[in-house]
Amino acid sequence: MDEEYDVIVLGTGLTECILSGIMSVNGKKVLHMDRNPYYGGESSSITPLEELYKRFDLPDSPPESMGRGRDWNVDLIPKFLMANGQLVKMLLYTEVTRYLDFKVVEGSFVYKGGKIYKVPSTETEALASNLMGMFEKRRFRKFLVFVANFDENDPKTFEGVDPKLTNMRDVYKKFDLGQDVIDFTGHALALYRTDDYLDQPCLETINRIKLYSESLARYGKSPYLYPLYGLGELPQGFARLSAIYGGTYMLNKPVDEIVMENDRVVGVKSEGEVARCKQLICDPSYIQDRVRKAGQVIRVICILSHPIKNTNDANSCQIIIPQNQVNRKSDIYVCMISYAHNVAAQGKYIAIASTTVETSDPEAEIEPALELLEPIDQKFVAISDLYEPTDDGTESQIFASRSYDATTHFETTCNDIKDIYKRMTGSDFDFENMKRKQNDVFGEDEQ
């Protein structure tokens, strides 16, 4: 281990594994360590089921009705991939897809007045949806057509909207959309967690709705994908990529000290040895003194023996409860997957509810989501602190990732990856750079 590396990475969460994969592909010499004996850090998938019971300090072991323990892979942090989103692009460009298999999530639903409805995201679905009245449907359809045709480089498509000046509230007014429609457009299509976006320039919201529609167009049922055997497969896929490019991995490796000289990182000490480096990437748990607490997330993992009511018996789905519907500031999310994804025993379903904590009683905050899941065979409650770095790394060359937020997709994680990449290299992240160099590893032209 007493060697010199360009980059040392601490923690094998998804953010860290993608960055070590990218740095390795870019020709950097990378050492990747984790104090845990497993991959994934905060975002790992737990197997067998007995391990999950232990992790949450439950006194009993799983009942026989739960089937074989090793049939379970339970994500600690639930997220889906947008079919046309940034993470899928990263997987395709780096060809990490060769290590993974995905299934399309069967439906996306939104909560209104105590019931759940399928999210209408195409013109046809919008016209058939019972979320809106007849005239509202026509106005919403006009709005969807406007968004689909909108091109920020072509003023002819603006229809009097200035993408950098007009705020989203005014765009909704222009199309005369009612509050319920605004709720599901902002939260179930544009996937915002709060309503702060209404007073910001509309371009980002329009692009988010486009991303949703384009993702939906790829596979039809919903815009989301989910890997077979759970999300723990993702960090491992990028770890393999890093290893192909010469990256060194060490699990179960305690980190005793981050070695600094003149306020700059020069290495990491572990078990009496020092590996030297020029830059360090890590998750917040490795540098408590350089991060600050930015809030909390509650996640409740629920094991069910039935699909969720009113979802057409889908074996996977997402439900978004817009904050307005339950008098909150942040949305509540439910991600549901099942035995169909090789993450649960036959006939079993895993639903994970999550939201940003706003009061001193987080379990009461998440109750509206749990009511949709009844009856619940077993639940596991986790309340996690969210951390963000206080140091941008310019002087110290230490780059910490942010904790995973309550959203049910990876777009915010990818933004963090791009942000760290820019601070480390000084240049914008370019997907094209990630394409595997032809000839370089497999010794043959990869088309």
GROMACS .gro file of C-alpha atoms in nm:
model
  447
    1MET     CA    1   0.000   0.000   0.000
    2ASP     CA    2   0.304   0.229   0.048
    3GLU     CA    3   0.269   0.379  -0.297
    4GLU     CA    4   0.195   0.708  -0.468
    5TYR     CA    5  -0.151   0.748  -0.630
    6ASP     CA    6  -0.312   1.033  -0.825
    7VAL     CA    7  -0.642   0.987  -0.643
    8ILE     CA    8  -0.747   0.797  -0.332
    9VAL     CA    9  -1.121   0.732  -0.287
   10LEU     CA   10  -1.269   0.647   0.056
   11GLY     CA   11  -1.609   0.475   0.067
   12THR     CA   12  -1.776   0.266  -0.204
   13GLY     CA   13  -2.109   0.450  -0.231
   14LEU     CA   14  -2.240   0.505  -0.583
   15THR     CA   15  -2.099   0.861  -0.609
   16GLU     CA   16  -1.751   0.744  -0.507
   17CYS     CA   17  -1.755   0.438  -0.737
   18ILE     CA   18  -1.862   0.639  -1.042
   19LEU     CA   19  -1.592   0.899  -0.976
   20SER     CA   20  -1.322   0.633  -0.930
   21GLY     CA   21  -1.439   0.469  -1.255
   22ILE     CA   22  -1.422   0.801  -1.441
   23MET     CA   23  -1.079   0.890  -1.296
   24SER     CA   24  -0.942   0.544  -1.390
   25VAL     CA   25  -1.078   0.572  -1.746
   26ASN     CA   26  -0.908   0.913  -1.764
   27GLY     CA   27  -0.573   0.746  -1.694
   28LYS     CA   28  -0.538   0.835  -1.326
   29LYS     CA   29  -0.382   0.587  -1.080
   30VAL     CA   30  -0.660   0.524  -0.827
   31LEU     CA   31  -0.669   0.351  -0.487
   32HIS     CA   32  -1.021   0.286  -0.356
   33MET     CA   33  -1.071   0.190   0.011
   34ASP     CA   34  -1.371   0.121   0.232
   35ARG     CA   35  -1.373   0.052   0.606
   36ASN     CA   36  -1.671  -0.185   0.554
   37PRO     CA   37  -1.638  -0.544   0.431
   38TYR     CA   38  -1.907  -0.479   0.163
   39TYR     CA   39  -1.962  -0.240  -0.129
   40GLY     CA   40  -2.207   0.048  -0.131
   41GLY     CA   41  -2.156   0.233   0.199
   42GLU     CA   42  -2.480   0.417   0.280
   43SER     CA   43  -2.635   0.303  -0.049
   44SER     CA   44  -2.576  -0.072  -0.026
   45SER     CA   45  -2.827  -0.354  -0.072
   46ILE     CA   46  -2.850  -0.585   0.230
   47THR     CA   47  -2.859  -0.962   0.191
   48PRO     CA   48  -2.958  -1.207   0.338
   49LEU     CA   49  -3.274  -1.085   0.512
   50GLU     CA   50  -3.133  -1.193   0.852
   51GLU     CA   51  -2.864  -0.926   0.807
   52LEU     CA   52  -3.131  -0.654   0.766
   53TYR     CA   53  -3.300  -0.762   1.092
   54LYS     CA   54  -2.960  -0.742   1.266
   55ARG     CA   55  -2.879  -0.405   1.116
   56PHE     CA   56  -3.202  -0.257   1.253
   57ASP     CA   57  -3.152  -0.429   1.592
   58LEU     CA   58  -3.472  -0.635   1.569
   59PRO     CA   59  -3.473  -0.900   1.842
   60ASP     CA   60  -3.629  -1.177   1.628
   61SER     CA   61  -3.510  -1.338   1.311
   62PRO     CA   62  -3.736  -1.331   1.001
   63PRO     CA   63  -4.040  -1.564   1.021
   64GLU     CA   64  -4.054  -1.862   0.787
   65SER     CA   65  -4.328  -1.692   0.585
   66MET     CA   66  -4.056  -1.456   0.450
   67GLY     CA   67  -3.901  -1.740   0.250
   68ARG     CA   68  -3.526  -1.794   0.209
   69GLY     CA   69  -3.311  -1.516   0.353
   70ARG     CA   70  -3.071  -1.522   0.061
   71ASP     CA   71  -3.351  -1.446  -0.187
   72TRP     CA   72  -3.359  -1.093  -0.048
   73ASN     CA   73  -3.152  -0.789  -0.154
   74VAL     CA   74  -3.293  -0.487   0.028
   75ASP     CA   75  -3.176  -0.136  -0.073
   76LEU     CA   76  -3.110   0.098   0.218
   77ILE     CA   77  -3.163   0.399  -0.009
   78PRO     CA   78  -3.442   0.358  -0.263
   79LYS     CA   79  -3.392   0.517  -0.605
   80PHE     CA   80  -3.493   0.449  -0.965
   81LEU     CA   81  -3.302   0.544  -1.281
   82MET     CA   82  -3.462   0.781  -1.533
   83ALA     CA   83  -3.444   0.590  -1.864
   84ASN     CA   84  -3.306   0.895  -2.043
   85GLY     CA   85  -3.128   1.044  -1.742
   86GLN     CA   86  -2.767   1.113  -1.664
   87LEU     CA   87  -2.689   0.789  -1.479
   88VAL     CA   88  -2.813   0.574  -1.768
   89LYS     CA   89  -2.593   0.782  -2.002
   90MET     CA   90  -2.296   0.718  -1.771
   91LEU     CA   91  -2.375   0.344  -1.769
   92LEU     CA   92  -2.404   0.334  -2.149
   93TYR     CA   93  -2.095   0.542  -2.222
   94THR     CA   94  -1.872   0.344  -1.986
   95GLU     CA   95  -2.036   0.016  -2.097
   96VAL     CA   96  -2.097  -0.072  -1.732
   97THR     CA   97  -2.433  -0.196  -1.869
   98ARG     CA   98  -2.256  -0.519  -1.963
   99TYR     CA   99  -2.250  -0.610  -1.589
  100LEU     CA  100  -2.613  -0.522  -1.517
  101ASP     CA  101  -2.965  -0.610  -1.620
  102PHE     CA  102  -3.258  -0.371  -1.586
  103LYS     CA  103  -3.634  -0.391  -1.576
  104VAL     CA  104  -3.875  -0.107  -1.648
  105VAL     CA  105  -4.073   0.008  -1.343
  106GLU     CA  106  -4.440  -0.065  -1.417
  107GLY     CA  107  -4.604   0.262  -1.322
  108SER     CA  108  -4.575   0.606  -1.171
  109PHE     CA  109  -4.858   0.729  -0.951
  110VAL     CA  110  -4.951   1.052  -0.780
  111TYR     CA  111  -5.158   1.109  -0.465
  112LYS     CA  112  -5.457   1.343  -0.464
  113GLY     CA  113  -5.722   1.377  -0.196
  114GLY     CA  114  -5.639   1.047  -0.027
  115LYS     CA  115  -5.637   0.838  -0.349
  116ILE     CA  116  -5.365   0.746  -0.596
  117TYR     CA  117  -5.384   0.805  -0.971
  118LYS     CA  118  -5.156   0.707  -1.258
  119VAL     CA  119  -4.940   1.003  -1.362
  120PRO     CA  120  -5.055   1.112  -1.709
  121SER     CA  121  -4.745   1.191  -1.909
  122THR     CA  122  -4.849   1.158  -2.272
  123GLU     CA  123  -5.125   1.344  -2.449
  124THR     CA  124  -5.333   1.026  -2.479
  125GLU     CA  125  -5.299   0.944  -2.110
  126ALA     CA  126  -5.371   1.304  -2.015
  127LEU     CA  127  -5.699   1.295  -2.205
  128ALA     CA  128  -5.800   0.966  -2.042
  129SER     CA  129  -5.693   1.061  -1.688
  130ASN     CA  130  -5.955   1.114  -1.419
  131LEU     CA  131  -5.719   1.352  -1.237
  132MET     CA  132  -5.863   1.644  -1.435
  133GLY     CA  133  -6.187   1.770  -1.576
  134MET     CA  134  -6.251   1.800  -1.951
  135PHE     CA  135  -6.145   2.164  -2.002
  136GLU     CA  136  -5.843   2.121  -1.775
  137LYS     CA  137  -5.733   1.829  -1.991
  138ARG     CA  138  -5.732   2.044  -2.303
  139ARG     CA  139  -5.529   2.313  -2.133
  140PHE     CA  140  -5.283   2.056  -1.996
  141ARG     CA  141  -5.249   1.901  -2.341
  142LYS     CA  142  -5.162   2.242  -2.487
  143PHE     CA  143  -4.903   2.286  -2.214
  144LEU     CA  144  -4.746   1.942  -2.290
  145VAL     CA  145  -4.728   2.026  -2.663
  146PHE     CA  146  -4.562   2.359  -2.578
  147VAL     CA  147  -4.302   2.182  -2.361
  148ALA     CA  148  -4.234   1.912  -2.621
  149ASN     CA  149  -4.171   2.172  -2.893
  150PHE     CA  150  -3.974   2.410  -2.673
  151ASP     CA  151  -3.614   2.463  -2.786
  152GLU     CA  152  -3.406   2.712  -2.589
  153ASN     CA  153  -3.203   2.790  -2.902
  154ASP     CA  154  -3.508   2.868  -3.116
  155PRO     CA  155  -3.705   3.178  -3.007
  156LYS     CA  156  -3.988   3.076  -3.248
  157THR     CA  157  -4.084   2.807  -2.995
  158PHE     CA  158  -4.101   3.044  -2.696
  159GLU     CA  159  -4.463   3.163  -2.743
  160GLY     CA  160  -4.383   3.479  -2.547
  161VAL     CA  161  -4.202   3.294  -2.266
  162ASP     CA  162  -3.844   3.399  -2.186
  163PRO     CA  163  -3.665   3.083  -2.065
  164LYS     CA  164  -3.421   3.279  -1.847
  165LEU     CA  165  -3.662   3.540  -1.710
  166THR     CA  166  -4.020   3.409  -1.703
  167ASN     CA  167  -4.079   3.211  -1.383
  168MET     CA  168  -4.270   2.882  -1.380
  169ARG     CA  169  -4.564   3.030  -1.190
  170ASP     CA  170  -4.629   3.264  -1.487
  171VAL     CA  171  -4.599   2.980  -1.739
  172TYR     CA  172  -4.871   2.787  -1.551
  173LYS     CA  173  -5.083   3.105  -1.551
  174LYS     CA  174  -5.033   3.145  -1.925
  175PHE     CA  175  -5.189   2.800  -1.978
  176ASP     CA  176  -5.445   2.860  -1.702
  177LEU     CA  177  -5.359   2.537  -1.517
  178GLY     CA  178  -5.533   2.467  -1.184
  179GLN     CA  179  -5.360   2.384  -0.853
  180ASP     CA  180  -5.398   2.003  -0.877
  181VAL     CA  181  -5.243   1.999  -1.224
  182ILE     CA  182  -4.961   2.228  -1.107
  183ASP     CA  183  -4.904   1.988  -0.816
  184PHE     CA  184  -4.855   1.679  -1.027
  185THR     CA  185  -4.668   1.861  -1.305
  186GLY     CA  186  -4.413   2.008  -1.064
  187HIS     CA  187  -4.378   1.705  -0.839
  188ALA     CA  188  -4.457   1.395  -1.047
  189LEU     CA  189  -4.324   1.510  -1.388
  190ALA     CA  190  -4.056   1.770  -1.305
  191LEU     CA  191  -3.983   1.580  -0.981
  192TYR     CA  192  -3.927   1.879  -0.753
  193ARG     CA  193  -3.935   1.809  -0.379
  194THR     CA  194  -4.072   2.152  -0.278
  195ASP     CA  195  -4.251   2.445  -0.444
  196ASP     CA  196  -3.947   2.677  -0.445
  197TYR     CA  197  -3.911   2.619  -0.821
  198LEU     CA  198  -4.228   2.821  -0.897
  199ASP     CA  199  -4.044   3.152  -0.859
  200GLN     CA  200  -3.734   3.048  -1.053
  201PRO     CA  201  -3.678   3.084  -1.432
  202CYS     CA  202  -3.883   2.821  -1.616
  203LEU     CA  203  -3.608   2.670  -1.835
  204GLU     CA  204  -3.501   2.405  -1.583
  205THR     CA  205  -3.859   2.293  -1.518
  206ILE     CA  206  -3.928   2.266  -1.892
  207ASN     CA  207  -3.611   2.056  -1.934
  208ARG     CA  208  -3.709   1.832  -1.642
  209ILE     CA  209  -4.054   1.765  -1.793
  210LYS     CA  210  -3.884   1.692  -2.128
  211LEU     CA  211  -3.651   1.444  -1.953
  212TYR     CA  212  -3.954   1.269  -1.801
  213SER     CA  213  -4.135   1.249  -2.137
  214GLU     CA  214  -3.826   1.133  -2.327
  215SER     CA  215  -3.754   0.870  -2.060
  216LEU     CA  216  -4.112   0.753  -2.079
  217ALA     CA  217  -4.095   0.733  -2.458
  218ARG     CA  218  -3.803   0.487  -2.438
  219TYR     CA  219  -3.995   0.203  -2.274
  220GLY     CA  220  -4.358   0.303  -2.241
  221LYS     CA  221  -4.477   0.190  -1.897
  222SER     CA  222  -4.291   0.449  -1.689
  223PRO     CA  223  -3.977   0.658  -1.725
  224TYR     CA  224  -3.795   0.456  -1.457
  225LEU     CA  225  -3.559   0.158  -1.467
  226TYR     CA  226  -3.438  -0.061  -1.181
  227PRO     CA  227  -3.148  -0.312  -1.180
  228LEU     CA  228  -3.214  -0.681  -1.113
  229TYR     CA  229  -3.064  -0.785  -0.775
  230GLY     CA  230  -3.091  -0.430  -0.638
  231LEU     CA  231  -2.907  -0.101  -0.646
  232GLY     CA  232  -2.600  -0.252  -0.479
  233GLU     CA  233  -2.513  -0.379  -0.829
  234LEU     CA  234  -2.448  -0.023  -0.952
  235PRO     CA  235  -2.142   0.069  -0.740
  236GLN     CA  236  -1.999  -0.277  -0.807
  237GLY     CA  237  -2.036  -0.227  -1.184
  238PHE     CA  238  -1.835   0.097  -1.170
  239ALA     CA  239  -1.583  -0.067  -0.935
  240ARG     CA  240  -1.522  -0.333  -1.201
  241LEU     CA  241  -1.474  -0.058  -1.458
  242SER     CA  242  -1.212   0.107  -1.237
  243ALA     CA  243  -1.037  -0.228  -1.183
  244ILE     CA  244  -1.020  -0.293  -1.560
  245TYR     CA  245  -0.837   0.038  -1.590
  246GLY     CA  246  -0.586  -0.048  -1.319
  247GLY     CA  247  -0.770   0.086  -1.011
  248THR     CA  248  -0.683  -0.090  -0.681
  249TYR     CA  249  -0.966  -0.187  -0.441
  250MET     CA  250  -0.939  -0.261  -0.069
  251LEU     CA  251  -1.249  -0.344   0.135
  252ASN     CA  252  -1.244  -0.392   0.514
  253LYS     CA  253  -0.960  -0.140   0.537
  254PRO     CA  254  -0.974   0.095   0.837
  255VAL     CA  255  -0.880   0.459   0.772
  256ASP     CA  256  -0.671   0.580   1.067
  257GLU     CA  257  -0.583   0.926   0.945
  258ILE     CA  258  -0.598   1.160   0.648
  259VAL     CA  259  -0.242   1.295   0.627
  260MET     CA  260  -0.212   1.670   0.560
  261GLU     CA  261   0.087   1.896   0.487
  262ASN     CA  262   0.041   2.275   0.474
  263ASP     CA  263  -0.340   2.229   0.478
  264ARG     CA  264  -0.327   2.005   0.171
  265VAL     CA  265  -0.396   1.631   0.156
  266VAL     CA  266  -0.087   1.418   0.088
  267GLY     CA  267  -0.204   1.070   0.182
  268VAL     CA  268  -0.411   0.828   0.389
  269LYS     CA  269  -0.280   0.622   0.680
  270SER     CA  270  -0.417   0.272   0.735
  271GLU     CA  271  -0.283  -0.002   0.964
  272GLY     CA  272   0.053   0.172   1.000
  273GLU     CA  273   0.110   0.232   0.626
  274VAL     CA  274   0.065   0.554   0.431
  275ALA     CA  275  -0.060   0.563   0.072
  276ARG     CA  276   0.028   0.902  -0.077
  277CYS     CA  277  -0.202   1.094  -0.311
  278LYS     CA  278  -0.258   1.427  -0.486
  279GLN     CA  279  -0.637   1.432  -0.446
  280LEU     CA  280  -0.888   1.261  -0.217
  281ILE     CA  281  -1.257   1.180  -0.278
  282CYS     CA  282  -1.469   1.052   0.011
  283ASP     CA  283  -1.817   1.029   0.156
  284PRO     CA  284  -1.900   1.256   0.453
  285SER     CA  285  -1.845   0.981   0.715
  286TYR     CA  286  -1.467   0.989   0.655
  287ILE     CA  287  -1.422   1.364   0.722
  288GLN     CA  288  -1.672   1.473   0.986
  289ASP     CA  289  -1.478   1.800   1.041
  290ARG     CA  290  -1.525   1.918   0.680
  291VAL     CA  291  -1.900   1.864   0.643
  292ARG     CA  292  -2.209   2.020   0.799
  293LYS     CA  293  -2.548   1.872   0.875
  294ALA     CA  294  -2.804   2.001   0.626
  295GLY     CA  295  -3.116   1.819   0.745
  296GLN     CA  296  -3.251   1.467   0.788
  297VAL     CA  297  -3.431   1.205   0.580
  298ILE     CA  298  -3.663   0.937   0.716
  299ARG     CA  299  -3.685   0.612   0.520
  300VAL     CA  300  -3.918   0.327   0.614
  301ILE     CA  301  -3.857  -0.010   0.449
  302CYS     CA  302  -4.181  -0.213   0.444
  303ILE     CA  303  -4.214  -0.580   0.355
  304LEU     CA  304  -4.553  -0.664   0.205
  305SER     CA  305  -4.722  -0.981   0.083
  306HIS     CA  306  -4.936  -0.794  -0.170
  307PRO     CA  307  -4.906  -0.530  -0.442
  308ILE     CA  308  -5.010  -0.175  -0.345
  309LYS     CA  309  -5.384  -0.107  -0.380
  310ASN     CA  310  -5.501   0.087  -0.689
  311THR     CA  311  -5.180   0.029  -0.884
  312ASN     CA  312  -5.327  -0.240  -1.115
  313ASP     CA  313  -5.128  -0.500  -0.919
  314ALA     CA  314  -4.799  -0.357  -1.050
  315ASN     CA  315  -4.491  -0.553  -0.939
  316SER     CA  316  -4.301  -0.223  -0.923
  317CYS     CA  317  -4.409   0.141  -0.904
  318GLN     CA  318  -4.340   0.484  -0.768
  319ILE     CA  319  -4.593   0.695  -0.579
  320ILE     CA  320  -4.539   1.065  -0.520
  321ILE     CA  321  -4.740   1.245  -0.253
  322PRO     CA  322  -4.710   1.616  -0.341
  323GLN     CA  323  -4.645   1.828  -0.031
  324ASN     CA  324  -4.957   2.044  -0.088
  325GLN     CA  325  -5.179   1.737  -0.056
  326VAL     CA  326  -5.059   1.668   0.300
  327ASN     CA  327  -4.979   2.025   0.419
  328ARG     CA  328  -4.604   1.983   0.407
  329LYS     CA  329  -4.311   2.165   0.251
  330SER     CA  330  -4.151   1.849   0.099
  331ASP     CA  331  -4.299   1.561  -0.098
  332ILE     CA  332  -4.326   1.204   0.033
  333TYR     CA  333  -4.208   0.926  -0.199
  334VAL     CA  334  -4.279   0.553  -0.219
  335CYS     CA  335  -4.062   0.316  -0.427
  336MET     CA  336  -4.194  -0.036  -0.463
  337ILE     CA  337  -4.015  -0.335  -0.615
  338SER     CA  338  -4.065  -0.707  -0.566
  339TYR     CA  339  -3.967  -1.067  -0.631
  340ALA     CA  340  -3.984  -0.982  -1.005
  341HIS     CA  341  -3.652  -0.795  -0.960
  342ASN     CA  342  -3.475  -1.076  -0.768
  343VAL     CA  343  -3.475  -0.864  -0.451
  344ALA     CA  344  -3.740  -1.050  -0.247
  345ALA     CA  345  -3.872  -1.402  -0.191
  346GLN     CA  346  -4.146  -1.528  -0.424
  347GLY     CA  347  -4.473  -1.336  -0.381
  348LYS     CA  348  -4.313  -1.066  -0.160
  349TYR     CA  349  -4.289  -0.691  -0.219
  350ILE     CA  350  -4.059  -0.424  -0.076
  351ALA     CA  351  -4.199  -0.071  -0.049
  352ILE     CA  352  -3.975   0.207   0.081
  353ALA     CA  353  -4.126   0.538   0.186
  354SER     CA  354  -3.900   0.841   0.225
  355THR     CA  355  -3.923   1.214   0.290
  356THR     CA  356  -3.725   1.509   0.420
  357VAL     CA  357  -3.778   1.548   0.795
  358GLU     CA  358  -3.960   1.872   0.890
  359THR     CA  359  -4.073   1.819   1.251
  360SER     CA  360  -3.960   1.648   1.571
  361ASP     CA  361  -4.190   1.351   1.491
  362PRO     CA  362  -4.068   1.210   1.157
  363GLU     CA  363  -4.270   0.888   1.187
  364ALA     CA  364  -4.595   1.087   1.196
  365GLU     CA  365  -4.480   1.280   0.887
  366ILE     CA  366  -4.442   0.962   0.680
  367GLU     CA  367  -4.774   0.811   0.797
  368PRO     CA  368  -4.976   0.914   0.482
  369ALA     CA  369  -4.744   0.693   0.274
  370LEU     CA  370  -4.762   0.398   0.513
  371GLU     CA  371  -5.144   0.410   0.507
  372LEU     CA  372  -5.129   0.334   0.132
  373LEU     CA  373  -4.923   0.019   0.201
  374GLU     CA  374  -5.136  -0.156   0.465
  375PRO     CA  375  -5.119  -0.433   0.573
  376ILE     CA  376  -4.741  -0.425   0.635
  377ASP     CA  377  -4.568  -0.752   0.741
  378GLN     CA  378  -4.258  -0.586   0.884
  379LYS     CA  379  -4.112  -0.235   0.882
  380PHE     CA  380  -3.762  -0.100   0.937
  381VAL     CA  381  -3.731   0.271   1.021
  382ALA     CA  382  -3.413   0.471   0.951
  383ILE     CA  383  -3.363   0.840   1.019
  384SER     CA  384  -3.043   0.963   0.855
  385ASP     CA  385  -2.858   1.292   0.880
  386LEU     CA  386  -2.787   1.465   0.549
  387TYR     CA  387  -2.438   1.611   0.519
  388GLU     CA  388  -2.287   1.851   0.269
  389PRO     CA  389  -1.920   1.958   0.241
  390THR     CA  390  -1.809   2.289   0.396
  391ASP     CA  391  -1.482   2.279   0.200
  392ASP     CA  392  -1.491   2.298  -0.183
  393GLY     CA  393  -1.152   2.123  -0.200
  394THR     CA  394  -0.965   2.401  -0.381
  395GLU     CA  395  -0.693   2.430  -0.116
  396SER     CA  396  -0.713   2.097   0.066
  397GLN     CA  397  -0.776   1.887  -0.251
  398ILE     CA  398  -1.027   1.686  -0.040
  399PHE     CA  399  -1.358   1.643  -0.223
  400ALA     CA  400  -1.649   1.515  -0.016
  401SER     CA  401  -1.975   1.392  -0.170
  402ARG     CA  402  -2.317   1.490  -0.039
  403SER     CA  403  -2.545   1.246   0.145
  404TYR     CA  404  -2.821   1.086  -0.068
  405ASP     CA  405  -3.141   1.293  -0.052
  406ALA     CA  406  -3.504   1.181  -0.031
  407THR     CA  407  -3.569   1.191  -0.409
  408THR     CA  408  -3.646   0.861  -0.580
  409HIS     CA  409  -3.417   0.911  -0.879
  410PHE     CA  410  -3.043   0.964  -0.933
  411GLU     CA  411  -3.043   1.303  -1.107
  412THR     CA  412  -2.934   1.493  -0.792
  413THR     CA  413  -2.656   1.236  -0.729
  414CYS     CA  414  -2.532   1.283  -1.088
  415ASN     CA  415  -2.527   1.661  -1.041
  416ASP     CA  416  -2.305   1.608  -0.735
  417ILE     CA  417  -2.071   1.383  -0.938
  418LYS     CA  418  -2.044   1.648  -1.214
  419ASP     CA  419  -1.982   1.919  -0.955
  420ILE     CA  420  -1.700   1.724  -0.783
  421TYR     CA  421  -1.549   1.638  -1.125
  422LYS     CA  422  -1.539   2.006  -1.219
  423ARG     CA  423  -1.377   2.108  -0.890
  424MET     CA  424  -1.116   1.831  -0.924
  425THR     CA  425  -1.021   1.879  -1.287
  426GLY     CA  426  -1.117   2.240  -1.355
  427SER     CA  427  -1.318   2.136  -1.661
  428ASP     CA  428  -1.685   2.051  -1.718
  429PHE     CA  429  -1.783   1.686  -1.713
  430ASP     CA  430  -1.826   1.560  -2.067
  431PHE     CA  431  -2.006   1.231  -2.127
  432GLU     CA  432  -1.804   1.178  -2.446
  433ASN     CA  433  -1.482   1.162  -2.241
  434MET     CA  434  -1.617   0.861  -2.064
  435LYS     CA  435  -1.648   0.647  -2.374
  436ARG     CA  436  -1.404   0.363  -2.331
  437LYS     CA  437  -1.096   0.437  -2.537
  438GLN     CA  438  -1.112   0.209  -2.839
  439ASN     CA  439  -0.849  -0.064  -2.843
  440ASP     CA  440  -0.721   0.027  -2.501
  441VAL     CA  441  -0.834  -0.261  -2.287
  442PHE     CA  442  -0.990  -0.535  -2.491
  443GLY     CA  443  -0.726  -0.522  -2.765
  444GLU     CA  444  -0.986  -0.500  -3.040
  445ASP     CA  445  -1.204  -0.231  -3.190
  446GLU     CA  446  -1.515  -0.185  -2.983
  447GLN     CA  447  -1.786  -0.047  -3.205
   0.00000   0.00000   0.00000
